[in-house]
Short mmCIF file of C-alpha atoms and ligand atoms in Angstrom, two decimals:
data_model
loop_
_atom_site.label_atom_id
_atom_site.label_comp_id
_atom_site.label_asym_id
_atom_site.label_seq_id
_atom_site.Cartn_x
_atom_site.Cartn_y
_atom_site.Cartn_z
CA MET A 284 86.65 207.05 93.92
CA MET A 285 88.34 208.85 96.77
CA PHE A 286 90.48 207.19 99.36
CA TYR A 287 91.10 208.71 102.74
CA THR A 288 94.14 208.59 104.97
CA LEU A 289 94.57 205.80 107.49
CA TYR A 290 97.16 205.98 110.27
CA ALA A 291 98.07 204.19 113.49
CA ASN A 292 98.26 205.63 117.06
CA ASP A 293 100.67 204.66 119.70
CA ARG A 294 98.58 201.72 120.72
CA GLY A 295 98.73 200.41 117.10
CA GLU A 296 95.07 201.09 116.54
CA LEU A 297 94.11 201.83 112.91
CA LEU A 298 92.29 205.13 112.41
CA ASP A 299 91.11 207.11 109.49
CA ASP A 300 91.26 210.90 108.94
CA PRO A 301 88.19 211.88 106.76
CA GLY A 302 89.78 215.32 106.27
CA LEU A 303 92.75 214.07 104.41
CA GLN A 304 92.96 212.28 101.11
CA MET A 305 95.23 209.23 100.89
CA LEU A 306 98.76 209.64 99.52
CA GLY A 307 101.07 206.95 98.28
CA GLY A 308 104.70 206.96 97.30
CA SER A 309 106.15 206.29 93.75
CA GLY A 310 109.83 206.87 93.50
CA GLY A 311 110.63 209.94 95.44
CA LYS A 312 107.24 211.61 95.11
CA TRP A 313 103.74 211.29 96.77
CA VAL A 314 100.71 210.76 94.59
CA THR A 315 97.00 210.27 95.05
CA PRO A 316 96.15 206.72 93.88
CA ASP A 317 94.30 206.01 90.66
CA PRO A 318 91.41 203.63 91.52
CA ALA A 319 93.05 201.02 89.18
CA GLU A 320 96.12 200.93 91.50
CA MET A 321 93.89 200.06 94.59
CA MET A 322 92.00 196.90 95.64
CA PRO A 323 90.17 195.84 98.75
CA LEU A 324 92.71 194.62 101.27
CA PRO A 325 93.54 191.05 100.14
CA GLU A 326 92.81 188.04 102.44
CA GLY A 327 95.95 187.08 104.19
CA ALA A 328 97.38 190.66 104.23
CA SER A 329 98.51 192.08 107.55
CA LEU A 330 98.15 195.69 108.79
CA VAL A 331 101.19 197.24 110.36
CA THR A 332 102.68 200.52 111.55
CA VAL A 333 105.70 201.77 109.62
CA PRO A 334 108.41 202.36 112.26
CA GLN A 335 109.32 206.01 112.99
CA GLN A 336 107.30 207.47 110.11
CA ARG A 337 104.66 210.23 110.69
CA ALA A 338 101.44 209.85 108.72
CA VAL A 339 100.52 212.32 105.93
CA GLY A 340 97.61 212.98 103.79
CA LEU A 341 96.37 215.67 101.26
CA ASP A 342 94.21 218.44 102.55
CA GLY A 343 91.30 220.18 100.86
CA TYR A 344 93.68 222.66 99.20
CA GLY A 345 95.74 219.91 97.60
CA LYS A 346 98.59 220.37 100.09
CA PRO A 347 100.37 217.48 101.84
CA LYS A 348 99.82 217.65 105.59
CA LEU A 349 100.83 215.70 108.65
CA VAL A 350 97.95 213.95 110.36
CA SER A 351 97.32 216.03 113.41
CA ASN A 352 95.92 214.20 116.40
CA GLU A 353 96.18 214.60 120.19
CA GLU A 354 98.50 211.65 120.23
CA ALA A 355 101.09 210.61 117.65
CA ALA A 356 99.88 209.53 114.20
CA TRP A 357 102.18 207.02 112.58
CA THR A 358 102.05 205.74 108.96
CA ALA A 359 100.01 202.65 108.57
CA ALA A 360 100.68 200.10 105.88
CA ALA A 361 99.85 196.60 104.65
CA LEU A 362 102.12 193.61 104.21
CA LEU A 363 100.79 191.78 101.22
CA PRO A 364 100.49 188.01 100.86
CA GLN A 365 102.36 186.27 98.01
CA GLY A 366 100.74 186.74 94.65
CA PHE A 367 99.97 190.43 95.03
CA THR A 368 102.18 193.19 93.60
CA ARG A 369 102.50 196.50 95.34
CA THR A 370 101.59 199.63 93.28
CA LEU A 371 102.46 202.29 95.82
CA ILE A 372 104.67 202.45 98.95
CA PRO A 373 103.37 204.37 102.01
CA ALA A 374 103.69 208.14 102.19
CA GLY A 375 105.09 209.38 105.40
CA VAL A 376 107.74 211.68 107.03
CA GLU A 377 110.62 209.68 108.46
CA ILE A 378 111.89 210.55 111.86
CA GLU A 379 115.41 212.10 111.03
CA ASP A 380 117.76 209.58 112.70
CA TYR A 381 115.85 206.57 111.75
CA ALA A 382 116.10 207.25 107.98
CA GLY A 383 117.19 204.20 106.02
CA LYS A 384 116.67 201.79 108.82
CA LEU A 385 113.31 200.26 107.94
CA PRO A 386 113.28 196.48 108.21
CA LEU A 387 113.31 194.55 104.95
CA LEU A 388 109.51 194.31 104.65
CA GLY A 389 107.22 195.18 101.73
CA TYR A 390 105.30 198.13 103.22
CA THR A 391 102.33 198.87 101.01
CA ALA A 392 100.18 201.99 101.03
CA ILE A 393 96.65 201.74 102.27
CA GLY A 394 93.52 203.93 102.22
CA PHE A 395 89.95 204.11 103.39
CA HIS A 396 86.84 204.07 101.14
CA ASP A 397 83.29 203.33 101.96
CA GLY A 398 84.05 201.79 105.28
CA GLN A 399 86.69 199.40 103.84
CA VAL A 400 90.43 199.25 103.96
CA TYR A 401 92.04 199.26 100.47
CA ALA A 402 95.58 198.39 99.59
CA ALA A 403 97.74 199.79 96.70
CA ALA A 404 98.13 196.46 95.05
CA LEU A 405 97.07 194.19 92.12
CA GLN A 406 96.73 190.46 92.04
CA ALA A 407 99.52 189.02 89.94
CA ASP A 408 98.98 185.26 90.30
CA GLU A 409 96.63 182.60 91.63
CA HIS A 410 96.41 182.78 95.45
CA ARG A 411 95.43 179.17 96.33
CA LYS A 412 98.84 177.50 96.85
CA TRP A 413 100.28 180.43 98.73
CA HIS A 414 97.27 181.50 100.66
CA PRO A 415 98.49 182.06 104.33
CA ASP A 416 95.66 179.86 105.56
CA ASN A 417 97.56 176.92 104.09
CA PHE A 418 100.54 177.49 106.31
CA ASN A 419 101.57 177.53 109.98
CA THR A 420 98.70 175.21 110.55
CA GLU A 421 98.31 173.33 113.89
CA ASP A 422 99.56 170.07 112.52
CA LEU A 423 102.92 171.55 111.22
CA PRO A 424 104.93 170.93 114.40
CA LEU A 425 103.93 167.25 114.36
CA LYS A 426 104.82 166.93 110.62
CA ILE A 427 108.20 168.48 111.34
CA ARG A 428 108.92 166.07 114.18
CA GLU A 429 107.99 163.12 111.90
CA PHE A 430 110.72 164.14 109.42
CA ARG A 431 113.22 164.91 112.09
CA LYS A 432 112.54 161.46 113.65
CA LYS A 433 112.80 159.69 110.30
CA TYR A 434 116.00 161.67 109.17
CA PRO A 435 117.66 162.58 112.51
CA GLY A 436 121.13 163.39 111.09
CA ASN A 437 119.98 165.26 108.01
CA GLN A 438 121.34 168.81 108.38
CA ILE A 439 118.93 170.17 105.63
CA TYR A 440 115.83 169.12 107.56
CA ALA A 441 117.30 170.75 110.72
CA GLN A 442 117.78 173.97 108.77
CA LEU A 443 114.29 173.73 107.19
CA GLU A 444 112.74 173.28 110.66
CA ARG A 445 114.28 176.51 111.69
CA CYS A 446 113.15 178.13 108.39
CA ALA A 447 109.61 176.85 108.77
CA THR A 448 109.26 177.81 112.45
CA GLU A 449 111.45 180.92 112.98
CA TYR A 450 111.16 182.53 109.56
CA SER A 451 107.77 181.12 108.67
CA CYS A 452 109.15 180.24 105.23
CA PHE A 453 106.47 178.70 103.04
CA THR A 454 108.85 176.76 100.81
CA ALA A 455 110.45 175.20 103.92
CA GLN A 456 106.97 174.32 105.24
CA ASN A 457 105.94 172.75 101.93
CA ILE A 458 108.78 170.24 102.39
CA PHE A 459 107.07 169.00 105.60
CA TYR A 460 103.62 169.26 104.08
CA ARG A 461 104.86 167.14 101.18
CA ARG A 462 103.35 169.37 98.45
CA TRP A 463 104.06 172.02 95.90
CA GLU A 464 107.30 174.07 95.88
CA GLY A 465 109.82 173.01 98.53
CA GLY A 466 113.16 174.74 99.19
CA ILE A 467 116.48 172.94 99.51
CA PRO A 468 119.13 175.28 100.95
CA THR A 469 122.69 174.12 100.26
CA THR A 470 125.09 177.12 99.64
CA ASN A 471 126.34 179.88 101.85
CA VAL A 472 128.48 181.75 99.38
CA CYS A 473 127.41 184.42 96.80
CA ASN A 474 128.98 186.43 93.91
CA ALA A 475 126.72 189.43 94.50
CA ARG A 476 126.12 191.85 97.26
CA CYS A 477 122.47 192.88 96.69
CA LEU A 478 121.25 195.80 98.80
CA GLY A 479 118.05 193.94 99.71
CA CYS A 480 119.72 190.60 100.58
CA ILE A 481 117.73 188.97 103.39
CA SER A 482 120.56 186.67 104.64
CA GLU A 483 123.62 188.89 104.43
CA ASP A 484 123.70 192.47 105.42
CA HIS A 485 125.09 195.05 102.93
CA ILE A 486 123.23 198.25 104.03
CA GLY A 487 123.32 198.17 107.87
CA VAL A 488 119.79 196.87 108.64
CA LEU A 489 118.48 194.06 110.73
CA LEU A 490 118.08 190.89 108.64
CA PRO A 491 115.01 188.63 108.76
CA GLN A 492 117.19 185.43 108.14
CA VAL A 493 120.59 184.08 109.13
CA ARG A 494 122.82 182.85 106.26
CA LEU A 495 123.27 179.09 106.14
CA SER A 496 126.43 177.99 107.95
CA PHE A 497 126.98 174.34 106.92
CA HIS A 498 127.81 172.40 103.69
CA PRO A 499 125.41 169.53 103.31
CA GLU A 500 126.52 166.12 102.11
CA LEU A 501 125.33 164.73 98.77
CA GLU A 502 123.32 162.10 100.51
CA GLU A 503 121.52 164.78 102.49
CA VAL A 504 120.49 166.83 99.39
CA CYS A 505 119.40 163.74 97.44
CA GLY A 506 117.52 162.44 100.46
CA VAL A 507 115.35 165.58 100.69
CA GLY A 508 115.03 165.95 96.93
CA VAL A 509 113.78 162.30 96.23
CA GLU A 510 111.57 162.36 99.26
CA HIS A 511 109.76 165.45 97.99
CA LEU A 512 109.57 164.74 94.29
CA THR A 513 108.37 161.14 94.82
CA LYS A 514 105.67 162.12 97.22
CA ALA A 515 104.62 165.78 96.84
CA GLU A 516 101.51 166.87 94.77
CA ASP A 517 102.78 169.15 91.99
CA GLY A 518 106.27 168.78 93.52
CA ILE A 519 108.97 171.36 92.79
CA ILE A 520 112.32 171.35 94.61
CA SER A 521 114.06 174.73 94.54
CA PHE A 522 117.68 175.40 95.10
CA GLY A 523 118.37 179.09 96.07
CA GLN A 524 116.38 180.13 99.17
CA GLY A 525 116.39 183.28 101.25
CA CYS A 526 118.63 181.81 103.89
CA GLU A 527 121.49 180.99 101.53
CA GLY A 528 123.85 182.41 98.92
CA ASP A 529 123.73 181.50 95.26
CA PRO A 530 123.55 177.78 94.36
CA VAL A 531 125.12 178.39 90.87
CA LEU A 532 128.39 178.73 92.67
CA ASN A 533 127.88 175.16 93.92
CA ALA A 534 127.18 173.80 90.47
CA GLU A 535 129.60 170.90 90.51
CA PHE A 536 128.13 169.52 93.66
CA LEU A 537 124.53 170.19 92.82
CA SER A 538 124.80 168.74 89.29
CA GLY A 539 125.72 165.43 91.04
CA ALA A 540 122.61 165.76 93.20
CA ILE A 541 120.34 166.69 90.24
CA ARG A 542 121.45 163.52 88.36
CA ARG A 543 120.77 161.32 91.35
CA ILE A 544 117.50 162.88 92.23
CA ARG A 545 116.32 162.76 88.65
CA ALA A 546 117.35 159.08 88.42
CA ALA A 547 115.41 158.17 91.47
CA ALA A 548 112.37 160.46 90.92
CA GLY A 549 111.08 160.71 87.26
CA ALA A 550 108.37 163.21 88.23
CA GLY A 551 108.35 166.77 89.59
CA THR A 552 110.35 169.95 88.77
CA ILE A 553 113.93 170.74 89.65
CA ASN A 554 114.32 174.51 89.85
CA MET A 555 116.97 176.94 90.74
CA ASN A 556 116.65 180.51 92.01
CA THR A 557 119.81 182.33 91.16
CA ASN A 558 121.38 185.57 89.99
CA ALA A 559 122.73 183.49 87.03
CA GLY A 560 126.00 185.29 87.25
CA HIS A 561 128.02 182.10 86.42
CA ALA A 562 126.99 180.77 82.93
CA GLU A 563 129.39 177.74 83.27
CA GLY A 564 127.59 176.74 86.42
CA VAL A 565 124.18 177.19 84.76
CA LYS A 566 125.42 174.99 81.94
CA LYS A 567 126.52 172.25 84.26
CA MET A 568 123.20 172.18 86.21
CA CYS A 569 121.07 172.32 83.00
CA ALA A 570 123.11 169.39 81.52
CA ALA A 571 122.47 167.47 84.77
CA GLY A 572 118.73 167.80 84.38
CA LEU A 573 117.54 171.20 85.74
CA ASP A 574 113.90 171.90 84.55
CA SER A 575 113.55 175.60 85.37
CA ILE A 576 115.57 178.53 86.41
CA ARG A 577 114.40 181.87 88.15
CA ILE A 578 116.73 184.75 87.84
CA SER A 579 116.51 187.65 90.30
CA ILE A 580 116.95 191.04 88.53
CA PHE A 581 116.49 194.60 89.65
CA SER A 582 117.24 196.35 86.41
CA CYS A 583 118.22 195.47 82.90
CA LEU A 584 120.22 198.73 82.68
CA LYS A 585 123.82 197.92 83.43
CA HIS A 586 124.46 200.93 85.77
CA ASN A 587 121.38 200.34 87.86
CA TYR A 588 121.97 196.56 87.87
CA ASN A 589 125.45 197.13 89.26
CA LYS A 590 124.31 199.64 91.85
CA TYR A 591 121.73 197.18 93.24
CA HIS A 592 123.32 193.82 92.88
CA ASN A 593 127.04 194.81 93.26
CA PRO A 594 128.11 191.76 91.13
CA ARG A 595 131.45 190.20 91.84
CA GLY A 596 133.26 188.81 88.76
CA TYR A 597 130.24 188.86 86.43
CA ASP A 598 127.85 191.34 84.78
CA LEU A 599 124.51 191.60 82.98
CA LYS A 600 125.99 190.05 79.82
CA GLU A 601 126.73 186.87 81.70
CA VAL A 602 123.27 186.72 83.03
CA ALA A 603 122.01 187.09 79.38
CA GLU A 604 124.38 184.27 78.28
CA SER A 605 123.03 182.05 81.14
CA VAL A 606 119.54 182.58 79.76
CA LYS A 607 120.52 181.45 76.31
CA ILE A 608 122.33 178.39 77.67
CA ALA A 609 119.43 177.37 79.88
CA LYS A 610 117.06 177.56 76.94
CA GLU A 611 119.43 175.41 74.81
CA TYR A 612 118.82 172.72 77.40
CA GLY A 613 114.99 173.19 77.29
CA CYS A 614 114.71 174.97 80.69
CA PHE A 615 111.73 177.12 81.67
CA ILE A 616 113.12 180.59 82.33
CA ALA A 617 111.63 183.18 84.67
CA LEU A 618 112.85 186.58 85.64
CA ASN A 619 112.28 187.38 89.27
CA LEU A 620 111.71 191.13 88.72
CA LEU A 621 112.46 192.95 91.97
CA THR A 622 109.64 195.45 91.66
CA PHE A 623 109.66 198.85 93.26
CA PRO A 624 106.99 201.60 92.53
CA GLY A 625 108.55 204.61 90.84
CA PHE A 626 111.58 202.66 89.69
CA THR A 627 110.58 199.43 87.80
CA ASP A 628 107.82 201.33 85.99
CA ARG A 629 110.17 204.01 84.65
CA GLU A 630 110.13 204.10 80.76
CA SER A 631 113.89 203.72 80.68
CA GLU A 632 113.65 200.49 82.88
CA ILE A 633 110.67 199.17 80.87
CA GLU A 634 112.48 199.74 77.52
CA ALA A 635 115.57 198.00 78.85
CA LEU A 636 113.39 195.06 80.24
CA LEU A 637 111.63 194.65 76.90
CA THR A 638 114.94 194.67 75.02
CA PHE A 639 116.24 191.95 77.33
CA VAL A 640 113.23 189.67 76.97
CA ARG A 641 113.21 190.19 73.23
CA LYS A 642 116.92 189.39 72.87
CA ASN A 643 116.98 186.51 75.35
CA PRO A 644 114.51 183.60 75.49
CA VAL A 645 112.69 184.34 78.75
CA ASP A 646 109.31 182.64 79.34
CA MET A 647 107.98 184.46 82.33
CA ILE A 648 108.24 187.52 84.47
CA GLN A 649 107.51 187.13 88.15
CA PHE A 650 106.81 190.32 90.05
CA ARG A 651 108.54 190.31 93.41
CA ASN A 652 107.87 193.30 95.73
CA LEU A 653 111.40 194.58 96.65
CA ASN A 654 111.47 194.87 100.41
CA ILE A 655 113.85 197.66 101.16
CA ASP A 656 113.79 201.12 102.78
CA PRO A 657 113.22 203.56 99.92
CA SER A 658 115.91 205.91 101.07
CA GLN A 659 118.44 203.15 100.83
CA LEU A 660 117.58 202.95 97.14
CA TRP A 661 117.42 206.64 96.45
CA ARG A 662 120.80 207.20 98.14
CA ARG A 663 122.27 205.18 95.32
CA ILE A 664 119.94 205.31 92.36
CA ASP A 665 119.20 208.54 90.42
CA ILE A 666 115.72 209.69 91.37
CA SER A 667 114.93 212.15 88.67
CA GLU A 668 112.93 209.96 86.27
CA GLU A 669 109.37 209.29 87.24
CA GLY A 670 107.51 206.03 86.81
CA ILE A 671 104.33 205.55 84.68
CA GLY A 672 102.69 203.34 87.37
CA ILE A 673 102.95 199.58 88.04
CA VAL A 674 99.54 198.98 86.48
CA ASN A 675 100.76 200.64 83.30
CA LEU A 676 103.96 198.55 83.49
CA VAL A 677 101.93 195.33 83.42
CA ASN A 678 99.77 196.67 80.59
CA VAL A 679 102.84 197.58 78.52
CA LEU A 680 104.29 194.05 79.13
CA GLU A 681 101.05 192.44 78.16
CA THR A 682 100.94 194.34 74.91
CA GLU A 683 104.53 194.62 73.95
CA ALA A 684 105.62 191.17 74.95
CA PRO A 685 102.48 188.92 74.73
CA HIS A 686 104.63 185.72 74.61
CA LEU A 687 105.62 186.26 78.23
CA ARG A 688 103.76 184.62 81.13
CA LEU A 689 103.22 187.20 83.86
CA GLY A 690 102.78 186.05 87.48
CA SER A 691 104.51 185.54 90.85
CA TYR A 692 105.50 181.86 91.15
CA THR A 693 107.45 179.21 89.41
CA PRO A 694 104.94 176.80 87.76
CA PRO A 695 105.48 173.02 87.86
CA VAL A 696 107.08 172.14 84.48
CA GLY A 697 108.36 168.70 84.99
CA GLN A 698 106.27 165.63 84.64
CA LYS A 699 103.41 165.01 86.95
CA ILE A 700 103.51 162.07 89.60
S1 SF4 B 1291 122.14 186.96 94.89
FE1 SF4 B 1291 120.82 186.28 96.62
S2 SF4 B 1291 122.23 185.60 98.25
FE2 SF4 B 1291 123.41 186.75 96.70
S3 SF4 B 1291 123.56 188.77 97.59
FE3 SF4 B 1291 121.77 188.72 96.16
S4 SF4 B 1291 119.96 188.24 97.38
FE4 SF4 B 1291 121.80 187.82 98.56
#
C-alpha cells in the first residue's frame, strides 16, 4: 500500500504529487509509513498547512526531494480529533529563521492513497463523547447565557465561558451542556515548567490559552461541582485544566471543596489532572474523596523527565509515591502519556514505562499527542536513539502490561446518577 505526498499551495489548497512517495517524521528522521501506521482521515480531523515548512517526498530513486511546483509547496498536515493517537509527525524543511516557532498544535503526517486522504494515526479510544459534532453547537451560546444569568457572580463560570468560546475547550463546554467530563479551573500556580505548557510560556512560542488570573471562593467551586455532578449524565468534574497551573498545590482549599461537593452530590466522579509532584497534597485530596487522578508524564527516565517537565522541588520519585498513596485511598490512576513519535516509542522509554507501571499501581495509560515543535524537543533531548513505532509501542504495552487499560480519556468511576 503506497501513500503519495500531499502538500498545500499559497492559497491553502491541498494537492497531491503522484511522483513522490509520502514521508513522515519519527524522532529526527523521515520514514515511509507502514500501512499499519495509517488510517483514513478520521471524522472531525482538520487539514492545515504547517507554517513555514517546505513539503518533501521520496522520489523514485529513494531520495528525499522538495516538492517542486510553479508556486510554493508547503507541508500539509492533519489536526486529529481527541481519541486518535498520532504515529508520525509531518516531514518537511523548516524555513531557517522560523525553526522552533511552530504553534503548540498536534501536526500529524498525511498521505494520499486511492483518491483518499490518510492520516498517520490510530484510534485509541471511543469517539462518541469527544466527537467534534457534539461541541460548538448552535445552542451553546444560549446555554452559556442561562448559566451566567443563574450564577452572575461566579468567577468560574465566567472563566469557563471564555474557555468554551475563545479556546473551544470541550471540558468547559460540557459544563454548560450538563454532561460527561466538565473542567473546574481553580489554580494559577505550578511546580513544573513543562516545555509544552499551553498556559505559561517556557520556550518562546505563542500560547493557545491565558493562565487563570483569579482565586475562586470555596462557594464558587462547590457551586459548579454540585451543579454538574447532580445533573450531568456520566458526570465527571476535573480539577487541572489547560488554562491553569497544578491543582495539587491548592490541596488544602480543594480538599474542603471535594468534601462539600461529595456530601451534596453522591453520584459522579471527582478527578484531578496533575503532575502529582506533591504527594502530601495528593494524600489530602484523596482523603477528602477524590475518585480518580490523571498524571501527566513525558518520560519515566529521570533525565528526560527533568528536561521536559523542569520540576521545582519534586522529582519522579515523588510522582511514584503519589501513585501509591492514591491507590491506598482506592483512586483510579491514569498516566497521561505525552506521546511523541520517535521518542515515546524508544525501547529505553518503553522499558522505563513498563518498570514504572509494574512498580506502581497504575490502572490506565492515556495517549496524549504532545503538541510541540519537534526542534524544541530535539534541542534538549538526545536524538540518537530511534523509536520502534507508536503502533509497536501499543502492541508491547498490550502484551507486557495486559492489566493496563489503554485509551485517551478518564472514564467515569464514581457512582452513576
Ligand atoms: S504541570 Fe501543567 S500547568 Fe504546570 S507547567 Fe506543566 S503543563 Fe503547565
